[in-house]
Coordinates of C-alpha atoms in Angstrom, one line a residue:
M256 CA 23.6 -131.8 -8.7
S257 CA 24.6 -129.3 -11.4
C258 CA 26.1 -130.4 -14.6
M259 CA 27.4 -126.9 -15.6
M260 CA 28.5 -123.9 -13.7
L261 CA 28.1 -120.4 -15.2
A262 CA 30.1 -117.7 -13.6
T263 CA 29.4 -114.1 -14.5
L264 CA 32.1 -111.8 -13.2
G265 CA 31.8 -108.0 -13.5
Y266 CA 34.7 -105.7 -12.6
L267 CA 35.3 -102.5 -14.2
S268 CA 26.9 -98.7 -13.4
P269 CA 24.3 -98.0 -15.7
P270 CA 21.3 -96.2 -14.5
Q271 CA 18.8 -98.1 -12.5
P272 CA 16.4 -100.2 -14.6
T273 CA 13.8 -98.0 -16.3
F274 CA 11.1 -100.6 -16.3
R275 CA 9.5 -99.7 -13.1
S276 CA 7.3 -97.1 -14.8
H277 CA 5.3 -99.8 -16.4
R278 CA 2.2 -100.1 -14.3
S279 CA 0.9 -102.9 -12.2
P280 CA -2.8 -103.8 -12.5
P281 CA -5.0 -101.3 -10.7
P282 CA -6.6 -102.5 -7.5
L283 CA -10.1 -103.9 -7.8
L284 CA -12.5 -101.5 -6.0
S285 CA -15.8 -103.4 -6.3
G286 CA -15.8 -106.8 -8.0
A287 CA -13.9 -107.9 -11.0
T288 CA -13.4 -105.6 -14.0
T289 CA -12.9 -106.4 -17.7
S290 CA -10.6 -104.9 -20.3
E291 CA -10.4 -105.8 -24.0
Y292 CA -7.4 -106.1 -26.3
D293 CA -6.7 -107.6 -29.6
V294 CA -3.9 -109.8 -28.2
V295 CA -2.9 -110.7 -24.7
V296 CA 0.6 -112.0 -24.1
I297 CA 1.5 -114.0 -21.0
G298 CA 5.1 -113.5 -20.0
A299 CA 7.5 -110.7 -20.8
G300 CA 10.5 -112.9 -21.9
V301 CA 12.3 -112.3 -25.2
G302 CA 9.7 -114.5 -27.0
G303 CA 6.7 -112.9 -25.4
L304 CA 7.9 -109.3 -25.9
S305 CA 8.9 -110.1 -29.5
A306 CA 5.4 -111.4 -30.3
A307 CA 3.8 -108.4 -28.6
A308 CA 6.0 -105.8 -30.3
V309 CA 5.4 -107.3 -33.8
C310 CA 1.7 -107.4 -33.1
A311 CA 1.8 -103.8 -31.9
A312 CA 3.7 -102.7 -35.0
S313 CA 1.0 -104.2 -37.2
G314 CA -1.6 -102.0 -35.5
L315 CA -3.0 -104.4 -32.9
K316 CA -3.9 -103.4 -29.3
V317 CA -1.7 -105.6 -27.1
C318 CA -1.3 -106.2 -23.4
V319 CA 1.7 -108.1 -21.9
C320 CA 1.2 -109.6 -18.4
E321 CA 4.3 -110.3 -16.4
S322 CA 4.4 -111.8 -12.9
H323 CA 7.8 -110.5 -12.1
D324 CA 8.6 -106.9 -11.2
A325 CA 10.9 -106.5 -14.3
P326 CA 10.6 -107.7 -17.9
G327 CA 13.0 -110.0 -19.6
G328 CA 12.2 -113.5 -18.2
A329 CA 15.4 -115.5 -18.2
A330 CA 17.2 -112.5 -19.8
H331 CA 16.7 -110.0 -17.0
S332 CA 19.4 -108.2 -15.2
W333 CA 19.8 -106.4 -11.9
T334 CA 22.2 -103.8 -10.3
T335 CA 23.9 -104.2 -6.9
K336 CA 26.5 -101.8 -5.5
G337 CA 27.1 -100.5 -9.0
F338 CA 27.6 -103.9 -10.6
T339 CA 25.1 -105.0 -13.3
F340 CA 24.6 -108.8 -13.2
E341 CA 22.9 -110.7 -16.0
S342 CA 20.9 -113.9 -15.5
G343 CA 20.5 -115.1 -19.0
P344 CA 22.3 -115.1 -22.4
S345 CA 25.8 -113.7 -22.6
L346 CA 26.9 -114.7 -26.1
Y347 CA 25.3 -113.0 -29.1
A348 CA 25.9 -113.1 -32.9
G349 CA 24.2 -112.0 -36.0
L350 CA 22.7 -108.9 -34.5
S351 CA 25.0 -106.1 -35.5
P352 CA 24.8 -106.6 -39.4
D353 CA 21.9 -105.0 -41.2
R354 CA 21.4 -108.2 -43.2
S355 CA 21.3 -111.2 -41.0
P356 CA 19.4 -114.5 -40.6
N357 CA 19.0 -113.9 -36.8
P358 CA 15.3 -113.8 -36.1
L359 CA 15.7 -111.3 -33.2
K360 CA 17.3 -108.9 -35.7
H361 CA 14.3 -109.3 -37.9
V362 CA 12.0 -108.4 -35.0
Y363 CA 14.1 -105.3 -34.3
Q364 CA 13.8 -104.2 -37.9
I365 CA 10.0 -104.8 -37.9
I366 CA 9.4 -102.7 -34.7
G367 CA 12.0 -100.0 -35.4
E368 CA 13.8 -100.3 -32.1
E369 CA 17.2 -101.8 -31.4
P370 CA 20.1 -101.6 -29.0
E371 CA 23.5 -100.2 -29.9
W372 CA 25.9 -103.1 -30.6
L373 CA 29.6 -103.6 -29.7
T374 CA 31.5 -106.2 -31.7
Y375 CA 34.5 -108.4 -30.8
D376 CA 36.1 -111.5 -32.3
R377 CA 37.3 -113.9 -29.5
W378 CA 35.7 -116.6 -27.3
G379 CA 38.3 -118.2 -25.1
T380 CA 38.7 -121.9 -24.3
Y381 CA 40.6 -123.8 -21.6
L382 CA 40.5 -127.4 -22.9
P383 CA 42.3 -130.6 -22.0
E384 CA 44.4 -130.0 -25.2
G385 CA 45.6 -126.6 -24.0
D386 CA 44.6 -123.1 -23.0
L387 CA 43.6 -120.2 -25.2
L388 CA 44.6 -121.9 -28.4
H389 CA 43.5 -120.0 -31.5
D390 CA 40.3 -118.7 -30.1
A391 CA 39.3 -116.0 -32.7
V392 CA 35.9 -116.7 -34.1
G393 CA 35.7 -117.6 -37.8
A394 CA 37.2 -120.2 -40.1
A395 CA 40.9 -119.2 -40.2
D396 CA 41.7 -119.5 -36.5
F397 CA 39.6 -122.7 -36.1
Y398 CA 41.8 -124.5 -38.7
E399 CA 44.8 -123.5 -36.5
K400 CA 43.0 -124.9 -33.5
L401 CA 42.4 -128.2 -35.4
K402 CA 46.1 -128.4 -36.2
A403 CA 46.9 -127.9 -32.5
C404 CA 44.2 -130.1 -31.0
G405 CA 43.0 -132.5 -33.6
G406 CA 44.3 -135.6 -35.3
P407 CA 46.3 -135.8 -38.5
D408 CA 43.2 -135.7 -40.7
A409 CA 41.1 -133.4 -38.6
A410 CA 41.2 -130.5 -41.1
E411 CA 40.2 -132.8 -43.9
Q412 CA 37.3 -134.2 -41.9
W413 CA 36.2 -130.6 -41.0
E414 CA 36.3 -129.6 -44.6
R415 CA 34.1 -132.6 -45.5
L416 CA 31.6 -131.7 -42.7
M417 CA 31.4 -128.0 -43.8
A418 CA 30.9 -129.0 -47.4
R419 CA 27.8 -130.9 -46.3
V420 CA 26.3 -128.3 -43.9
T421 CA 27.2 -125.0 -45.5
P422 CA 24.8 -125.3 -48.5
L423 CA 22.0 -126.2 -46.0
G424 CA 23.0 -123.4 -43.7
E425 CA 22.9 -120.9 -46.6
A426 CA 19.5 -122.2 -47.7
I427 CA 18.2 -121.7 -44.1
F428 CA 19.6 -118.1 -44.1
Q429 CA 17.3 -117.4 -47.1
L430 CA 14.2 -118.6 -45.3
P431 CA 13.3 -116.0 -42.5
S432 CA 11.9 -117.7 -39.4
A433 CA 9.2 -115.1 -39.3
A434 CA 7.7 -116.6 -42.5
V435 CA 7.5 -120.1 -41.0
R436 CA 4.1 -121.0 -39.5
A437 CA 2.2 -124.2 -38.8
D438 CA -1.2 -123.3 -40.3
L439 CA -2.6 -122.7 -43.8
G440 CA -1.3 -119.1 -43.6
A441 CA 2.1 -120.6 -44.4
A442 CA 1.0 -120.6 -48.1
I443 CA 1.0 -116.8 -47.9
T444 CA 4.0 -116.0 -45.7
M445 CA 6.3 -118.7 -47.2
G446 CA 5.1 -118.3 -50.8
K447 CA 7.8 -115.7 -51.8
Y448 CA 10.4 -118.0 -50.2
A449 CA 9.4 -121.2 -52.0
G450 CA 12.8 -121.5 -53.7
A451 CA 14.6 -121.2 -50.4
L452 CA 12.2 -123.7 -48.8
A453 CA 12.9 -126.2 -51.6
G454 CA 16.6 -125.6 -51.1
V455 CA 16.4 -126.4 -47.4
V456 CA 14.4 -129.6 -48.1
L457 CA 16.7 -130.8 -51.0
K458 CA 20.0 -129.9 -49.3
G459 CA 18.9 -131.2 -46.0
G460 CA 17.7 -134.5 -47.2
G461 CA 14.0 -134.0 -46.5
D462 CA 13.1 -136.1 -43.5
K463 CA 16.7 -135.8 -42.2
L464 CA 16.3 -132.1 -41.4
N465 CA 15.3 -132.8 -37.8
A466 CA 17.4 -135.9 -37.4
P467 CA 20.0 -135.7 -34.6
F468 CA 23.2 -134.1 -35.8
A469 CA 25.1 -137.2 -34.8
T470 CA 23.5 -139.0 -37.7
L471 CA 25.0 -136.6 -40.2
L472 CA 28.4 -136.9 -38.5
E473 CA 28.2 -140.7 -38.9
E474 CA 27.2 -140.3 -42.6
E475 CA 30.2 -138.0 -43.2
R476 CA 32.6 -140.3 -41.3
I477 CA 33.5 -137.5 -38.8
T478 CA 35.5 -139.6 -36.3
D479 CA 38.2 -137.2 -35.0
P480 CA 37.8 -137.1 -31.2
F481 CA 38.5 -133.4 -30.9
I482 CA 35.9 -132.5 -33.5
R483 CA 33.3 -134.7 -32.0
N484 CA 34.0 -133.3 -28.5
W485 CA 34.0 -129.7 -29.7
L486 CA 30.7 -130.2 -31.5
D487 CA 29.2 -131.8 -28.4
M488 CA 30.3 -128.7 -26.4
I489 CA 28.8 -126.3 -28.9
C490 CA 25.5 -128.2 -29.0
F491 CA 25.4 -128.3 -25.2
L492 CA 26.0 -124.6 -25.0
L493 CA 23.3 -123.9 -27.5
Q494 CA 20.5 -126.0 -26.1
G495 CA 21.7 -128.2 -23.3
A496 CA 22.0 -131.3 -25.5
T497 CA 24.8 -133.1 -27.3
T498 CA 25.0 -134.0 -31.0
K499 CA 23.0 -137.1 -30.1
D500 CA 19.9 -134.9 -29.6
A501 CA 20.6 -131.6 -31.3
P502 CA 18.7 -131.3 -34.7
T503 CA 20.7 -131.0 -37.9
T504 CA 19.0 -127.8 -38.9
L505 CA 20.2 -126.0 -35.8
M506 CA 23.8 -127.1 -36.2
A507 CA 23.9 -126.4 -39.9
Y508 CA 22.7 -122.9 -39.2
M509 CA 25.2 -122.3 -36.4
L510 CA 28.2 -123.9 -38.2
S511 CA 27.6 -122.0 -41.4
D512 CA 27.3 -118.7 -39.6
F513 CA 30.0 -119.1 -36.9
Y514 CA 32.8 -120.6 -39.1
R515 CA 32.9 -118.1 -42.0
D516 CA 35.3 -115.3 -42.8
G517 CA 34.5 -111.9 -41.3
V518 CA 32.2 -113.2 -38.6
C519 CA 32.1 -111.4 -35.2
L520 CA 30.3 -111.6 -31.9
D521 CA 28.0 -108.9 -30.7
F522 CA 27.2 -107.4 -27.3
P523 CA 24.5 -104.8 -26.5
V524 CA 25.7 -101.5 -25.0
G525 CA 24.1 -101.4 -21.6
G526 CA 23.9 -105.2 -21.4
T527 CA 20.9 -107.5 -21.7
E528 CA 18.7 -104.7 -20.3
S529 CA 19.1 -102.9 -23.6
I530 CA 17.9 -106.0 -25.6
I531 CA 14.8 -106.1 -23.4
G532 CA 14.3 -102.3 -23.3
A533 CA 14.1 -102.1 -27.1
L534 CA 11.4 -104.8 -27.2
V535 CA 9.5 -103.0 -24.4
R536 CA 9.6 -99.8 -26.4
G537 CA 8.3 -101.7 -29.4
V538 CA 5.2 -102.4 -27.4
T539 CA 4.6 -99.4 -25.2
K540 CA 5.2 -96.7 -27.9
H541 CA 1.9 -97.7 -29.6
R542 CA -1.3 -96.2 -28.3
G543 CA -3.4 -98.7 -26.3
C544 CA -0.5 -101.2 -25.9
E545 CA 1.0 -101.8 -22.5
L546 CA 3.2 -103.9 -20.3
M547 CA 1.8 -104.8 -16.9
L548 CA 4.3 -106.0 -14.3
N549 CA 3.5 -107.8 -11.1
T550 CA 0.5 -109.2 -13.0
H551 CA -0.1 -112.9 -12.5
V552 CA -2.3 -114.8 -14.8
D553 CA -4.4 -117.4 -13.0
E554 CA -6.4 -118.9 -15.8
L555 CA -7.0 -119.0 -19.5
L556 CA -10.6 -118.4 -20.6
F557 CA -12.2 -120.2 -23.5
G558 CA -15.3 -119.9 -25.6
E559 CA -18.1 -122.5 -25.6
G560 CA -16.6 -125.9 -26.4
G561 CA -13.1 -124.9 -25.5
G562 CA -12.2 -124.3 -29.1
R563 CA -10.7 -120.8 -28.8
C564 CA -8.9 -119.0 -26.0
T565 CA -10.8 -115.7 -25.5
G566 CA -8.8 -114.1 -22.7
V567 CA -7.2 -114.5 -19.3
R568 CA -8.2 -114.1 -15.7
L569 CA -5.7 -112.4 -13.4
K570 CA -5.0 -113.0 -9.8
G571 CA -7.6 -111.0 -8.0
G572 CA -10.4 -111.6 -10.5
R573 CA -9.8 -109.0 -13.2
T574 CA -10.5 -110.3 -16.8
L575 CA -8.5 -109.4 -19.9
R576 CA -10.4 -110.3 -23.1
A577 CA -8.6 -111.0 -26.3
T578 CA -10.5 -110.6 -29.6
K579 CA -7.8 -112.2 -31.8
A580 CA -5.3 -114.2 -29.8
V581 CA -3.7 -115.2 -26.5
V582 CA 0.0 -115.9 -26.6
S583 CA 1.8 -117.8 -23.8
N584 CA 5.5 -117.1 -23.3
A585 CA 5.3 -119.2 -20.1
D586 CA 7.0 -122.6 -20.1
L587 CA 5.0 -125.6 -21.1
W588 CA 4.4 -126.8 -17.5
T589 CA 3.2 -123.4 -16.4
T590 CA 0.9 -123.0 -19.4
R591 CA -0.7 -126.3 -18.7
K592 CA -1.6 -125.2 -15.2
L593 CA -3.6 -122.3 -16.8
V594 CA -5.8 -124.6 -18.9
G595 CA -8.7 -126.2 -17.1
E596 CA -9.6 -129.7 -18.4
A597 CA -13.3 -128.9 -18.3
A598 CA -12.8 -125.6 -20.2
A599 CA -10.6 -126.9 -22.9
P600 CA -10.2 -130.7 -22.8
A601 CA -8.5 -131.0 -26.2
L602 CA -5.8 -128.4 -25.5
A603 CA -5.2 -129.9 -22.0
A604 CA -4.7 -133.3 -23.5
E605 CA -2.4 -131.9 -26.2
L606 CA -0.2 -130.1 -23.6
D607 CA -0.1 -133.3 -21.5
Q608 CA 1.2 -135.3 -24.4
R609 CA 3.8 -132.7 -25.2
I610 CA 4.9 -132.6 -21.6
G611 CA 5.2 -136.4 -21.6
R612 CA 7.6 -136.3 -24.5
L613 CA 10.0 -133.8 -22.9
E614 CA 12.9 -134.4 -20.6
R615 CA 14.0 -131.6 -18.3
C616 CA 17.6 -130.5 -18.5
E617 CA 19.8 -131.1 -15.6
S618 CA 20.4 -128.0 -13.3
F619 CA 23.2 -125.6 -13.5
L620 CA 24.6 -123.0 -11.1
H621 CA 25.0 -119.2 -11.7
L622 CA 27.7 -117.5 -9.7
H623 CA 27.7 -113.7 -9.8
V624 CA 30.8 -111.9 -8.6
G625 CA 32.1 -108.4 -8.5
L626 CA 35.9 -108.0 -8.3
E627 CA 38.3 -105.2 -7.5
A628 CA 40.0 -104.7 -10.8
S629 CA 43.2 -103.0 -9.9
G630 CA 46.0 -104.3 -12.1
L631 CA 43.8 -106.3 -14.4
P632 CA 43.3 -105.6 -18.1
T633 CA 40.6 -103.1 -19.0
S634 CA 39.9 -104.5 -22.5
P635 CA 39.7 -108.0 -23.9
S636 CA 42.7 -109.5 -25.6
E637 CA 44.1 -112.9 -26.8
T638 CA 45.4 -113.7 -23.4
F639 CA 42.5 -112.2 -21.4
P640 CA 39.2 -112.7 -23.3
A641 CA 35.9 -111.3 -22.2
Q642 CA 34.3 -114.8 -22.2
W643 CA 35.7 -118.2 -22.0
A644 CA 34.8 -121.9 -21.4
V645 CA 36.6 -124.4 -19.3
V646 CA 36.3 -128.2 -19.9
S647 CA 38.1 -130.5 -17.5
D648 CA 37.7 -133.9 -19.1
W649 CA 36.3 -134.8 -22.5
E650 CA 35.9 -138.4 -21.6
A651 CA 33.5 -137.6 -18.8
G652 CA 31.2 -135.8 -21.3
V653 CA 30.4 -132.1 -21.5
D654 CA 27.2 -132.7 -19.5
A655 CA 28.9 -134.4 -16.6
P656 CA 28.5 -132.7 -13.2
R657 CA 31.1 -130.0 -12.5
N658 CA 32.9 -130.7 -15.8
M659 CA 32.4 -127.4 -17.6
V660 CA 32.4 -123.8 -16.5
L661 CA 31.4 -120.7 -18.6
V662 CA 32.7 -117.3 -17.6
S663 CA 31.5 -114.0 -18.9
L664 CA 32.9 -110.5 -18.0
P665 CA 30.5 -108.2 -19.7
S666 CA 32.1 -105.1 -18.1
L667 CA 35.3 -105.9 -20.1
L668 CA 33.2 -105.2 -23.2
D669 CA 31.1 -102.4 -21.7
P670 CA 32.7 -100.7 -18.7
S671 CA 29.4 -99.0 -17.7
L672 CA 28.3 -102.4 -16.3
A673 CA 30.5 -102.0 -13.2
P674 CA 31.6 -99.1 -11.0
E675 CA 34.7 -97.0 -11.8

């Protein structure tokens, strides 16, 4: 059964999605045909489109294959009776400033395409301790929340925690994620950031960087129940795990960015479709680069010995050759199905091992609702935020079934997402 319910309510219509102009693969008239690209990307989610757009910006000929009839993956949206509903992310930060550690911001800057951003400063909470208590983002209001919800030394414990994670977070900010890679090329891409990398390692304690965040909390003697519950909730919202599993680097980055003065939340004008649209433009504006919708990849193709992926075979038999790389934005399980054991035994074995180490998250339920808005506020406020979370019982755990609900009203931020 579900462990979290996400309700997306729209009440206050953008044009119909513009993605339908991207072509489907042509019908095969006589046997299979072959096309050649530098890079073939499987899946038009945010990750796949980001990879494709950056490759296209560097002059490579790129093709993105997407099984769905619209790009975006988990971040796609659709319009019904004038309401635009979004299936994926609803909370964004670090995208409106020109200087930001957010890797998606870096992609937009590389490809020269970006949505227009709205900013706001409040994320509401309905907690066992009380409703809508000091919910402005940033450090100042959170200290007021600690006074209202935490124990007598909660503020002191929070200051101790932030003193530990802020230097690490600031060091991480100086190391762009685009520079990090897992091969020998890292010597080139990370060379100019050697100082920042050393700072991350030293301030993070080396091998403790990927340790569970709960380990750091124990080291810093963070025992206040509200702080521990709050951090479990934040971890769960970020990646479906509590502090027992969330890595220290992720939480150091988030806490350093979210609990500083002057921070704000971002929302794209036009909704999630604008985030995807900018990435699509980053691909298709380059000659020879394309996004193919309704295009299902059946198989990865490999050279002799299975050492290098040389392309993909589509449903129907058409072949797309890749002279430089094939990138899979499909999930791990789907990617494994594309790899034949005989064609690439080493890769098949590696993927099987990775799958064996993973645990799937529990399910959650999306509920999309359009409301008649007469008499309701038309802009977010302290008493009527655009987004909020509800937790029924801390003792049950944030991952307990039906214990937490997230609500997002994107049309309260951008009225064009619902009819007049």
